[in-house]
């Protein structure tokens, strides 16, 4: 290796030079010159395709990638190394384990049927987790349902469409899901007290009534007991229909419905921007290790404060607010990860704002509706409302 630093590069220098001229990322150009590729969301699509093709053609021998590569790109290898099994989770403000399905998917990339009759996967873990990973590698793990963790959104959509009109309808609906099958097969995993059919139905009834209570508190449904039929009857509200139409959480609807009445009318644009960033959907925006320091620096470069009082800079909502403001002023972002996160925020922001407009219209608040439309247009055009429309003619 020391005698031949280009040991991992299997192509002529002239061909590599042509590839490097087409590569935009400076760090990637450096690593490619030694036969080592990189693949992550911070690269441009062109740079990612260059790495994929070079690795597929066996012209570079090493590809360093994020866990998402195992799901989205079919690039098998003879040797797969997992450098660790943890990632930083902003919600818990610490490192947590990758889901087992992700680990299986990553090590599943080991093996090239057209070249190898065997392959190698290596997992680097701490001693405390060594026995666990040995066990799961040699014993199959069942695939469990996650529907019960997100049931309220699904039930609300079925109520809004008219499929579910009572608690019994909801239980019947669930009896056709994978969750129902797993409840019978592995009741302990889901906390079912009795594994009998009556016990499972009791668990489902409790689950459904809990969803109804949550949706009713969020003003998305109305629920009442029908004494003639002996069951709970439900009907959608306008807010429930809006949540279903725009694929939003009932919690977001409750936030919009309650906060729109108390926004500062003298500073509508700023307050609606804060309200947008409080949507539940932003909870999945990644906040990586030490990004709270970057967020604290960014707040000095944006026109509006991102909150009243003490701000948690590890919050995905605070980060969303910062990214939206940097987009509006066309400011420079500190790293490629923030560019990727901005794209994620922009992909959903218009849809969430359209729901906000509908909620304001339902409440009869013309001023808030027009202000939300103005914010939507500002995000689409990446300009502040106080700036000249002629800025749209400027190149990015």
mmCIF file of C-alpha atoms in Angstrom:
data_model
loop_
_atom_site.group_PDB
_atom_site.id
_atom_site.type_symbol
_atom_site.label_atom_id
_atom_site.label_comp_id
_atom_site.label_asym_id
_atom_site.label_seq_id
_atom_site.Cartn_x
_atom_site.Cartn_y
_atom_site.Cartn_z
ATOM 1 C CA UNK A 1 0.000 0.000 0.000
ATOM 2 C CA UNK A 2 2.725 2.500 0.950
ATOM 3 C CA UNK A 3 4.723 1.578 -2.156
ATOM 4 C CA UNK A 4 1.654 1.931 -4.386
ATOM 5 C CA UNK A 5 -0.800 4.571 -3.035
ATOM 6 C CA UNK A 6 -3.031 3.996 -6.068
ATOM 7 C CA UNK A 7 -3.482 0.348 -5.270
ATOM 8 C CA UNK A 8 -7.293 0.729 -5.307
ATOM 9 C CA UNK A 9 -7.420 2.466 -8.701
ATOM 10 C CA UNK A 10 -7.779 0.177 -11.718
ATOM 11 C CA UNK A 11 -7.800 2.603 -14.629
ATOM 12 C CA UNK A 12 -5.383 4.636 -16.698
ATOM 13 C CA UNK A 13 -4.262 8.035 -15.422
ATOM 14 C CA UNK A 14 -5.612 9.768 -18.517
ATOM 15 C CA UNK A 15 -9.048 8.244 -17.976
ATOM 16 C CA UNK A 16 -9.011 9.251 -14.312
ATOM 17 C CA UNK A 17 -8.072 12.815 -15.225
ATOM 18 C CA UNK A 18 -11.110 13.020 -17.481
ATOM 19 C CA UNK A 19 -13.286 11.764 -14.634
ATOM 20 C CA UNK A 20 -11.823 14.268 -12.178
ATOM 21 C CA UNK A 21 -12.583 17.130 -14.561
ATOM 22 C CA UNK A 22 -16.279 16.175 -14.410
ATOM 23 C CA UNK A 23 -16.254 15.857 -10.606
ATOM 24 C CA UNK A 24 -17.419 18.937 -8.684
ATOM 25 C CA UNK A 25 -16.645 18.105 -5.054
ATOM 26 C CA UNK A 26 -13.005 18.859 -4.165
ATOM 27 C CA UNK A 27 -12.748 16.163 -1.470
ATOM 28 C CA UNK A 28 -14.187 13.576 -3.829
ATOM 29 C CA UNK A 29 -11.655 14.512 -6.534
ATOM 30 C CA UNK A 30 -8.834 13.915 -4.047
ATOM 31 C CA UNK A 31 -10.114 10.518 -2.872
ATOM 32 C CA UNK A 32 -10.965 9.316 -6.386
ATOM 33 C CA UNK A 33 -7.398 9.925 -7.489
ATOM 34 C CA UNK A 34 -6.426 7.128 -5.067
ATOM 35 C CA UNK A 35 -9.217 4.779 -6.153
ATOM 36 C CA UNK A 36 -11.513 5.574 -3.201
ATOM 37 C CA UNK A 37 -15.041 6.844 -3.833
ATOM 38 C CA UNK A 38 -17.548 8.533 -1.529
ATOM 39 C CA UNK A 39 -21.316 8.420 -1.686
ATOM 40 C CA UNK A 40 -23.590 10.580 0.464
ATOM 41 C CA UNK A 41 -26.503 12.994 0.142
ATOM 42 C CA UNK A 42 -24.233 16.041 0.274
ATOM 43 C CA UNK A 43 -22.807 15.272 -3.177
ATOM 44 C CA UNK A 44 -24.442 16.392 -6.383
ATOM 45 C CA UNK A 45 -26.341 13.778 -8.360
ATOM 46 C CA UNK A 46 -23.645 13.830 -11.040
ATOM 47 C CA UNK A 47 -20.860 13.142 -8.508
ATOM 48 C CA UNK A 48 -22.834 10.270 -6.976
ATOM 49 C CA UNK A 49 -23.423 8.702 -10.390
ATOM 50 C CA UNK A 50 -19.710 8.964 -11.208
ATOM 51 C CA UNK A 51 -18.831 7.044 -8.021
ATOM 52 C CA UNK A 52 -21.552 4.453 -8.622
ATOM 53 C CA UNK A 53 -20.408 3.785 -12.178
ATOM 54 C CA UNK A 54 -16.707 3.617 -11.325
ATOM 55 C CA UNK A 55 -17.365 1.165 -8.495
ATOM 56 C CA UNK A 56 -19.752 -0.906 -10.617
ATOM 57 C CA UNK A 57 -17.137 -1.103 -13.399
ATOM 58 C CA UNK A 58 -14.528 -2.153 -10.794
ATOM 59 C CA UNK A 59 -12.326 0.823 -11.689
ATOM 60 C CA UNK A 60 -12.216 1.910 -8.048
ATOM 61 C CA UNK A 61 -12.049 -0.717 -5.325
ATOM 62 C CA UNK A 62 -13.293 1.169 -2.252
ATOM 63 C CA UNK A 63 -16.574 3.044 -1.775
ATOM 64 C CA UNK A 64 -17.269 4.861 1.499
ATOM 65 C CA UNK A 65 -21.012 5.381 1.862
ATOM 66 C CA UNK A 66 -23.809 6.269 4.258
ATOM 67 C CA UNK A 67 -26.379 3.697 5.350
ATOM 68 C CA UNK A 68 -28.904 4.929 2.776
ATOM 69 C CA UNK A 69 -26.767 3.500 -0.035
ATOM 70 C CA UNK A 70 -27.794 0.006 1.029
ATOM 71 C CA UNK A 71 -31.458 0.841 0.431
ATOM 72 C CA UNK A 72 -31.377 2.977 -2.694
ATOM 73 C CA UNK A 73 -28.502 1.757 -4.867
ATOM 74 C CA UNK A 74 -27.705 -1.774 -6.013
ATOM 75 C CA UNK A 75 -23.926 -1.907 -5.632
ATOM 76 C CA UNK A 76 -22.830 -5.275 -4.214
ATOM 77 C CA UNK A 77 -19.246 -5.708 -3.031
ATOM 78 C CA UNK A 78 -16.961 -8.569 -2.071
ATOM 79 C CA UNK A 79 -16.257 -7.045 1.347
ATOM 80 C CA UNK A 80 -18.641 -4.853 3.354
ATOM 81 C CA UNK A 81 -17.434 -3.165 6.549
ATOM 82 C CA UNK A 82 -19.789 -1.455 9.011
ATOM 83 C CA UNK A 83 -17.599 0.969 10.917
ATOM 84 C CA UNK A 84 -20.210 1.295 13.658
ATOM 85 C CA UNK A 85 -23.786 0.451 14.503
ATOM 86 C CA UNK A 86 -24.858 3.763 16.042
ATOM 87 C CA UNK A 87 -25.980 7.157 14.785
ATOM 88 C CA UNK A 88 -26.657 10.458 16.532
ATOM 89 C CA UNK A 89 -30.347 10.966 17.312
ATOM 90 C CA UNK A 90 -31.381 14.534 18.094
ATOM 91 C CA UNK A 91 -34.572 13.457 19.869
ATOM 92 C CA UNK A 92 -32.696 11.521 22.524
ATOM 93 C CA UNK A 93 -29.672 13.853 22.239
ATOM 94 C CA UNK A 94 -27.311 10.903 22.025
ATOM 95 C CA UNK A 95 -26.191 7.948 19.943
ATOM 96 C CA UNK A 96 -28.683 5.164 19.282
ATOM 97 C CA UNK A 97 -28.422 1.846 17.453
ATOM 98 C CA UNK A 98 -29.294 1.450 13.801
ATOM 99 C CA UNK A 99 -32.500 -0.529 13.261
ATOM 100 C CA UNK A 100 -31.731 -4.205 12.732
ATOM 101 C CA UNK A 101 -33.312 -4.018 9.268
ATOM 102 C CA UNK A 102 -30.776 -1.335 8.260
ATOM 103 C CA UNK A 103 -27.852 -3.448 9.480
ATOM 104 C CA UNK A 104 -29.158 -6.503 7.617
ATOM 105 C CA UNK A 105 -29.626 -4.448 4.461
ATOM 106 C CA UNK A 106 -26.077 -3.084 4.661
ATOM 107 C CA UNK A 107 -24.357 -6.425 5.213
ATOM 108 C CA UNK A 108 -26.629 -7.869 2.539
ATOM 109 C CA UNK A 109 -24.641 -5.888 -0.022
ATOM 110 C CA UNK A 110 -21.754 -8.318 0.493
ATOM 111 C CA UNK A 111 -21.702 -10.709 -2.424
ATOM 112 C CA UNK A 112 -21.410 -10.299 -6.180
ATOM 113 C CA UNK A 113 -23.110 -13.270 -7.879
ATOM 114 C CA UNK A 114 -21.362 -12.624 -11.184
ATOM 115 C CA UNK A 115 -17.879 -12.577 -9.626
ATOM 116 C CA UNK A 116 -17.830 -14.353 -6.238
ATOM 117 C CA UNK A 117 -18.860 -17.673 -4.759
ATOM 118 C CA UNK A 118 -18.455 -16.208 -1.253
ATOM 119 C CA UNK A 119 -18.404 -12.772 0.382
ATOM 120 C CA UNK A 120 -17.371 -11.172 3.665
ATOM 121 C CA UNK A 121 -19.236 -8.774 5.988
ATOM 122 C CA UNK A 122 -17.542 -7.230 9.002
ATOM 123 C CA UNK A 123 -19.349 -5.354 11.782
ATOM 124 C CA UNK A 124 -17.401 -3.252 14.273
ATOM 125 C CA UNK A 125 -19.244 -3.106 17.605
ATOM 126 C CA UNK A 126 -18.453 -2.605 21.269
ATOM 127 C CA UNK A 127 -17.899 -5.697 23.411
ATOM 128 C CA UNK A 128 -21.235 -5.212 25.153
ATOM 129 C CA UNK A 129 -23.103 -5.667 21.860
ATOM 130 C CA UNK A 130 -20.976 -8.425 20.419
ATOM 131 C CA UNK A 131 -23.150 -11.338 21.585
ATOM 132 C CA UNK A 132 -26.339 -9.635 20.435
ATOM 133 C CA UNK A 133 -25.077 -9.159 16.872
ATOM 134 C CA UNK A 134 -23.710 -12.692 16.766
ATOM 135 C CA UNK A 135 -27.163 -13.947 17.707
ATOM 136 C CA UNK A 136 -29.104 -11.916 15.186
ATOM 137 C CA UNK A 137 -26.681 -12.753 12.363
ATOM 138 C CA UNK A 138 -27.241 -16.465 12.802
ATOM 139 C CA UNK A 139 -30.903 -16.476 13.823
ATOM 140 C CA UNK A 140 -33.689 -14.925 11.714
ATOM 141 C CA UNK A 141 -35.474 -11.912 13.162
ATOM 142 C CA UNK A 142 -39.206 -11.574 12.385
ATOM 143 C CA UNK A 143 -40.475 -8.477 10.614
ATOM 144 C CA UNK A 144 -42.869 -6.656 12.937
ATOM 145 C CA UNK A 145 -45.512 -4.056 12.141
ATOM 146 C CA UNK A 146 -45.130 -0.364 12.967
ATOM 147 C CA UNK A 147 -48.734 0.539 12.171
ATOM 148 C CA UNK A 148 -49.692 0.897 15.840
ATOM 149 C CA UNK A 149 -47.095 3.669 16.215
ATOM 150 C CA UNK A 150 -48.728 5.791 13.480
ATOM 151 C CA UNK A 151 -52.296 4.582 13.660
ATOM 152 C CA UNK A 152 -53.949 7.964 14.257
ATOM 153 C CA UNK A 153 -52.960 9.314 10.827
ATOM 154 C CA UNK A 154 -54.209 6.158 9.076
ATOM 155 C CA UNK A 155 -57.494 6.079 10.971
ATOM 156 C CA UNK A 156 -58.053 9.792 10.316
ATOM 157 C CA UNK A 157 -57.562 9.238 6.575
ATOM 158 C CA UNK A 158 -60.076 6.381 6.585
ATOM 159 C CA UNK A 159 -62.592 8.473 8.542
ATOM 160 C CA UNK A 160 -62.136 11.400 6.148
ATOM 161 C CA UNK A 161 -62.725 9.119 3.149
ATOM 162 C CA UNK A 162 -65.832 7.596 4.749
ATOM 163 C CA UNK A 163 -64.407 4.072 5.070
ATOM 164 C CA UNK A 164 -64.511 4.132 8.880
ATOM 165 C CA UNK A 165 -67.665 5.481 10.542
ATOM 166 C CA UNK A 166 -67.564 3.660 13.866
ATOM 167 C CA UNK A 167 -65.234 1.891 16.263
ATOM 168 C CA UNK A 168 -66.352 -1.449 14.865
ATOM 169 C CA UNK A 169 -65.481 -0.317 11.335
ATOM 170 C CA UNK A 170 -61.990 0.605 12.544
ATOM 171 C CA UNK A 171 -61.489 -2.781 14.219
ATOM 172 C CA UNK A 172 -62.694 -4.535 11.047
ATOM 173 C CA UNK A 173 -60.300 -2.399 9.014
ATOM 174 C CA UNK A 174 -57.369 -3.383 11.246
ATOM 175 C CA UNK A 175 -58.249 -7.071 10.973
ATOM 176 C CA UNK A 176 -57.050 -6.933 7.344
ATOM 177 C CA UNK A 177 -53.639 -5.475 8.190
ATOM 178 C CA UNK A 178 -50.255 -7.050 8.819
ATOM 179 C CA UNK A 179 -50.466 -5.696 12.369
ATOM 180 C CA UNK A 180 -53.366 -8.046 13.082
ATOM 181 C CA UNK A 181 -51.376 -11.037 11.816
ATOM 182 C CA UNK A 182 -48.404 -10.180 14.015
ATOM 183 C CA UNK A 183 -50.621 -9.603 17.058
ATOM 184 C CA UNK A 184 -51.679 -13.233 16.785
ATOM 185 C CA UNK A 185 -48.146 -14.495 16.165
ATOM 186 C CA UNK A 186 -46.180 -12.339 18.622
ATOM 187 C CA UNK A 187 -48.591 -10.742 21.137
ATOM 188 C CA UNK A 188 -45.900 -10.017 23.758
ATOM 189 C CA UNK A 189 -44.054 -7.628 21.399
ATOM 190 C CA UNK A 190 -47.148 -5.401 21.164
ATOM 191 C CA UNK A 191 -48.165 -5.651 24.807
ATOM 192 C CA UNK A 192 -51.235 -7.843 24.255
ATOM 193 C CA UNK A 193 -52.229 -9.321 27.615
ATOM 194 C CA UNK A 194 -54.118 -12.313 26.231
ATOM 195 C CA UNK A 195 -53.086 -14.108 23.041
ATOM 196 C CA UNK A 196 -56.592 -15.422 22.401
ATOM 197 C CA UNK A 197 -58.790 -13.972 19.654
ATOM 198 C CA UNK A 198 -60.897 -12.228 22.300
ATOM 199 C CA UNK A 199 -57.730 -10.742 23.832
ATOM 200 C CA UNK A 200 -56.498 -9.457 20.492
ATOM 201 C CA UNK A 201 -59.897 -7.888 19.703
ATOM 202 C CA UNK A 202 -59.902 -6.233 23.121
ATOM 203 C CA UNK A 203 -56.439 -4.818 22.418
ATOM 204 C CA UNK A 204 -57.560 -3.501 19.015
ATOM 205 C CA UNK A 205 -60.678 -1.915 20.510
ATOM 206 C CA UNK A 206 -58.545 -0.150 23.126
ATOM 207 C CA UNK A 207 -56.138 0.976 20.392
ATOM 208 C CA UNK A 208 -58.959 2.350 18.229
ATOM 209 C CA UNK A 209 -60.663 4.197 21.100
ATOM 210 C CA UNK A 210 -57.304 5.729 22.011
ATOM 211 C CA UNK A 211 -56.932 6.960 18.416
ATOM 212 C CA UNK A 212 -60.446 8.398 18.466
ATOM 213 C CA UNK A 213 -59.680 10.276 21.681
ATOM 214 C CA UNK A 214 -56.442 11.661 20.255
ATOM 215 C CA UNK A 215 -58.080 12.719 16.981
ATOM 216 C CA UNK A 216 -60.999 14.328 18.806
ATOM 217 C CA UNK A 217 -58.618 16.347 20.980
ATOM 218 C CA UNK A 218 -56.871 17.461 17.782
ATOM 219 C CA UNK A 219 -60.242 18.681 16.422
ATOM 220 C CA UNK A 220 -59.989 16.275 13.470
ATOM 221 C CA UNK A 221 -63.087 14.156 14.216
ATOM 222 C CA UNK A 222 -66.281 14.218 16.228
ATOM 223 C CA UNK A 223 -67.092 11.120 18.265
ATOM 224 C CA UNK A 224 -70.234 10.186 20.150
ATOM 225 C CA UNK A 225 -71.746 7.025 21.574
ATOM 226 C CA UNK A 226 -74.623 5.572 19.574
ATOM 227 C CA UNK A 227 -76.749 3.810 22.185
ATOM 228 C CA UNK A 228 -78.969 2.170 19.584
ATOM 229 C CA UNK A 229 -76.034 0.521 17.822
ATOM 230 C CA UNK A 230 -74.018 0.158 21.001
ATOM 231 C CA UNK A 231 -70.790 1.619 19.574
ATOM 232 C CA UNK A 232 -68.849 4.844 19.130
ATOM 233 C CA UNK A 233 -69.769 6.702 15.921
ATOM 234 C CA UNK A 234 -67.272 9.114 14.324
ATOM 235 C CA UNK A 235 -67.374 11.756 11.591
ATOM 236 C CA UNK A 236 -64.615 13.916 10.054
ATOM 237 C CA UNK A 237 -64.253 17.632 10.699
ATOM 238 C CA UNK A 238 -62.873 20.121 8.168
ATOM 239 C CA UNK A 239 -59.517 19.977 9.975
ATOM 240 C CA UNK A 240 -59.467 16.179 9.689
ATOM 241 C CA UNK A 241 -60.173 16.388 5.975
ATOM 242 C CA UNK A 242 -57.390 18.950 5.524
ATOM 243 C CA UNK A 243 -54.937 16.686 7.368
ATOM 244 C CA UNK A 244 -55.938 13.752 5.172
ATOM 245 C CA UNK A 245 -55.774 15.755 1.942
ATOM 246 C CA UNK A 246 -52.258 17.055 2.586
ATOM 247 C CA UNK A 247 -50.952 13.913 4.359
ATOM 248 C CA UNK A 248 -50.258 15.797 7.582
ATOM 249 C CA UNK A 249 -50.296 14.777 11.224
ATOM 250 C CA UNK A 250 -53.327 15.559 13.347
ATOM 251 C CA UNK A 251 -50.897 17.224 15.758
ATOM 252 C CA UNK A 252 -49.976 19.743 13.057
ATOM 253 C CA UNK A 253 -53.668 20.549 12.569
ATOM 254 C CA UNK A 254 -54.084 21.190 16.275
ATOM 255 C CA UNK A 255 -51.000 23.431 16.301
ATOM 256 C CA UNK A 256 -52.281 25.492 13.369
ATOM 257 C CA UNK A 257 -55.846 25.727 14.656
ATOM 258 C CA UNK A 258 -54.848 26.892 18.127
ATOM 259 C CA UNK A 259 -51.853 29.084 17.254
ATOM 260 C CA UNK A 260 -53.395 31.034 14.368
ATOM 261 C CA UNK A 261 -55.607 32.923 16.820
ATOM 262 C CA UNK A 262 -52.666 34.169 18.868
ATOM 263 C CA UNK A 263 -50.153 35.196 16.186
ATOM 264 C CA UNK A 264 -48.811 38.743 16.210
ATOM 265 C CA UNK A 265 -50.838 40.653 13.589
ATOM 266 C CA UNK A 266 -48.191 43.374 13.419
ATOM 267 C CA UNK A 267 -45.512 40.842 12.421
ATOM 268 C CA UNK A 268 -47.464 38.224 10.493
ATOM 269 C CA UNK A 269 -44.693 37.056 8.167
ATOM 270 C CA UNK A 270 -42.283 36.281 11.008
ATOM 271 C CA UNK A 271 -44.908 34.608 13.200
ATOM 272 C CA UNK A 272 -46.283 32.450 10.381
ATOM 273 C CA UNK A 273 -42.728 31.369 9.584
ATOM 274 C CA UNK A 274 -42.358 30.295 13.226
ATOM 275 C CA UNK A 275 -45.712 28.507 13.066
ATOM 276 C CA UNK A 276 -44.675 26.675 9.886
ATOM 277 C CA UNK A 277 -41.468 25.462 11.538
ATOM 278 C CA UNK A 278 -43.466 24.044 14.463
ATOM 279 C CA UNK A 279 -45.267 21.505 12.256
ATOM 280 C CA UNK A 280 -44.886 17.936 13.522
ATOM 281 C CA UNK A 281 -43.552 16.810 10.140
ATOM 282 C CA UNK A 282 -40.211 18.530 10.793
ATOM 283 C CA UNK A 283 -39.478 16.220 13.726
ATOM 284 C CA UNK A 284 -37.714 13.873 11.281
ATOM 285 C CA UNK A 285 -35.260 16.524 10.037
ATOM 286 C CA UNK A 286 -31.837 15.190 11.098
ATOM 287 C CA UNK A 287 -29.858 17.151 13.664
ATOM 288 C CA UNK A 288 -26.382 15.689 13.761
ATOM 289 C CA UNK A 289 -23.735 15.705 16.434
ATOM 290 C CA UNK A 290 -22.466 19.234 17.220
ATOM 291 C CA UNK A 291 -24.937 20.848 14.804
ATOM 292 C CA UNK A 292 -26.330 22.816 17.736
ATOM 293 C CA UNK A 293 -23.118 24.864 17.532
ATOM 294 C CA UNK A 294 -23.658 25.518 13.818
ATOM 295 C CA UNK A 295 -27.285 26.435 14.434
ATOM 296 C CA UNK A 296 -26.253 28.882 17.141
ATOM 297 C CA UNK A 297 -23.893 30.540 14.652
ATOM 298 C CA UNK A 298 -26.535 30.645 11.903
ATOM 299 C CA UNK A 299 -29.035 32.485 14.076
ATOM 300 C CA UNK A 300 -26.798 35.559 13.876
ATOM 301 C CA UNK A 301 -27.097 35.537 10.063
ATOM 302 C CA UNK A 302 -30.892 35.419 9.683
ATOM 303 C CA UNK A 303 -33.328 38.355 9.790
ATOM 304 C CA UNK A 304 -35.797 36.987 12.372
ATOM 305 C CA UNK A 305 -35.307 35.470 15.828
ATOM 306 C CA UNK A 306 -36.127 31.762 15.758
ATOM 307 C CA UNK A 307 -38.095 31.747 18.993
ATOM 308 C CA UNK A 308 -39.054 33.547 22.140
ATOM 309 C CA UNK A 309 -37.050 32.821 25.261
ATOM 310 C CA UNK A 310 -34.503 30.030 25.422
ATOM 311 C CA UNK A 311 -34.052 28.109 22.170
ATOM 312 C CA UNK A 312 -33.006 24.461 21.908
ATOM 313 C CA UNK A 313 -30.542 24.430 18.997
ATOM 314 C CA UNK A 314 -30.699 20.638 18.839
ATOM 315 C CA UNK A 315 -34.389 20.879 17.973
ATOM 316 C CA UNK A 316 -35.271 19.950 14.373
ATOM 317 C CA UNK A 317 -37.912 22.704 14.458
ATOM 318 C CA UNK A 318 -35.304 25.354 15.261
ATOM 319 C CA UNK A 319 -33.088 24.011 12.475
ATOM 320 C CA UNK A 320 -36.013 24.083 10.036
ATOM 321 C CA UNK A 321 -36.672 27.715 10.910
ATOM 322 C CA UNK A 322 -33.023 28.598 10.271
ATOM 323 C CA UNK A 323 -32.899 26.736 6.960
ATOM 324 C CA UNK A 324 -36.046 28.464 5.717
ATOM 325 C CA UNK A 325 -34.708 31.886 6.656
ATOM 326 C CA UNK A 326 -31.347 31.195 4.993
ATOM 327 C CA UNK A 327 -33.259 30.108 1.884
ATOM 328 C CA UNK A 328 -35.303 33.325 1.886
ATOM 329 C CA UNK A 329 -32.208 35.536 2.049
ATOM 330 C CA UNK A 330 -30.269 33.216 -0.292
ATOM 331 C CA UNK A 331 -27.558 32.882 2.326
ATOM 332 C CA UNK A 332 -24.614 30.514 2.226
ATOM 333 C CA UNK A 333 -24.935 27.329 4.259
ATOM 334 C CA UNK A 334 -22.064 25.980 6.392
ATOM 335 C CA UNK A 335 -21.826 22.487 4.840
ATOM 336 C CA UNK A 336 -23.289 20.124 2.235
ATOM 337 C CA UNK A 337 -25.457 18.380 4.856
ATOM 338 C CA UNK A 338 -27.366 21.616 5.371
ATOM 339 C CA UNK A 339 -27.893 21.936 1.616
ATOM 340 C CA UNK A 340 -29.427 18.459 1.575
ATOM 341 C CA UNK A 341 -31.583 19.236 4.612
ATOM 342 C CA UNK A 342 -32.790 22.454 2.963
ATOM 343 C CA UNK A 343 -33.973 20.457 -0.042
ATOM 344 C CA UNK A 344 -35.893 18.158 2.311
ATOM 345 C CA UNK A 345 -37.530 21.128 4.045
ATOM 346 C CA UNK A 346 -38.466 22.812 0.761
ATOM 347 C CA UNK A 347 -39.985 19.588 -0.583
ATOM 348 C CA UNK A 348 -42.644 19.654 2.159
ATOM 349 C CA UNK A 349 -42.964 23.333 3.087
ATOM 350 C CA UNK A 350 -45.365 24.280 0.272
ATOM 351 C CA UNK A 351 -47.693 21.378 1.063
ATOM 352 C CA UNK A 352 -47.752 22.306 4.757
ATOM 353 C CA UNK A 353 -48.349 25.977 3.934
ATOM 354 C CA UNK A 354 -51.255 25.059 1.661
ATOM 355 C CA UNK A 355 -52.797 23.270 4.630
ATOM 356 C CA UNK A 356 -52.183 26.361 6.776
ATOM 357 C CA UNK A 357 -54.021 28.497 4.209
ATOM 358 C CA UNK A 358 -56.970 26.090 4.292
ATOM 359 C CA UNK A 359 -57.047 26.097 8.109
ATOM 360 C CA UNK A 360 -57.027 29.919 8.181
ATOM 361 C CA UNK A 361 -59.785 29.995 5.551
ATOM 362 C CA UNK A 362 -61.854 27.521 7.559
ATOM 363 C CA UNK A 363 -61.487 29.770 10.607
ATOM 364 C CA UNK A 364 -62.556 32.775 8.507
ATOM 365 C CA UNK A 365 -59.220 34.551 8.969
ATOM 366 C CA UNK A 366 -58.619 36.344 5.673
ATOM 367 C CA UNK A 367 -55.564 38.228 6.930
ATOM 368 C CA UNK A 368 -53.753 35.043 8.003
ATOM 369 C CA UNK A 369 -54.733 33.296 4.743
ATOM 370 C CA UNK A 370 -53.237 36.061 2.620
ATOM 371 C CA UNK A 371 -50.104 36.215 4.800
ATOM 372 C CA UNK A 372 -49.610 32.434 4.495
ATOM 373 C CA UNK A 373 -49.952 32.749 0.702
ATOM 374 C CA UNK A 374 -47.349 35.519 0.756
ATOM 375 C CA UNK A 375 -44.999 33.290 2.769
ATOM 376 C CA UNK A 376 -45.599 30.447 0.320
ATOM 377 C CA UNK A 377 -44.738 32.686 -2.620
ATOM 378 C CA UNK A 378 -41.628 33.989 -0.838
ATOM 379 C CA UNK A 379 -40.365 30.423 -0.272
ATOM 380 C CA UNK A 380 -41.068 29.473 -3.890
ATOM 381 C CA UNK A 381 -39.115 32.477 -5.139
ATOM 382 C CA UNK A 382 -36.436 32.460 -2.399
ATOM 383 C CA UNK A 383 -36.918 36.159 -1.663
ATOM 384 C CA UNK A 384 -38.143 38.226 1.242
ATOM 385 C CA UNK A 385 -41.459 40.036 0.604
ATOM 386 C CA UNK A 386 -39.720 43.374 1.114
ATOM 387 C CA UNK A 387 -37.255 42.698 -1.710
ATOM 388 C CA UNK A 388 -37.678 43.685 -5.336
ATOM 389 C CA UNK A 389 -39.330 41.109 -7.652
ATOM 390 C CA UNK A 390 -36.520 41.831 -10.116
ATOM 391 C CA UNK A 391 -34.276 39.619 -7.949
ATOM 392 C CA UNK A 392 -35.980 36.657 -9.670
ATOM 393 C CA UNK A 393 -33.932 37.500 -12.764
ATOM 394 C CA UNK A 394 -30.651 36.996 -10.938
ATOM 395 C CA UNK A 395 -28.859 33.672 -11.469
ATOM 396 C CA UNK A 396 -28.508 31.365 -8.467
#
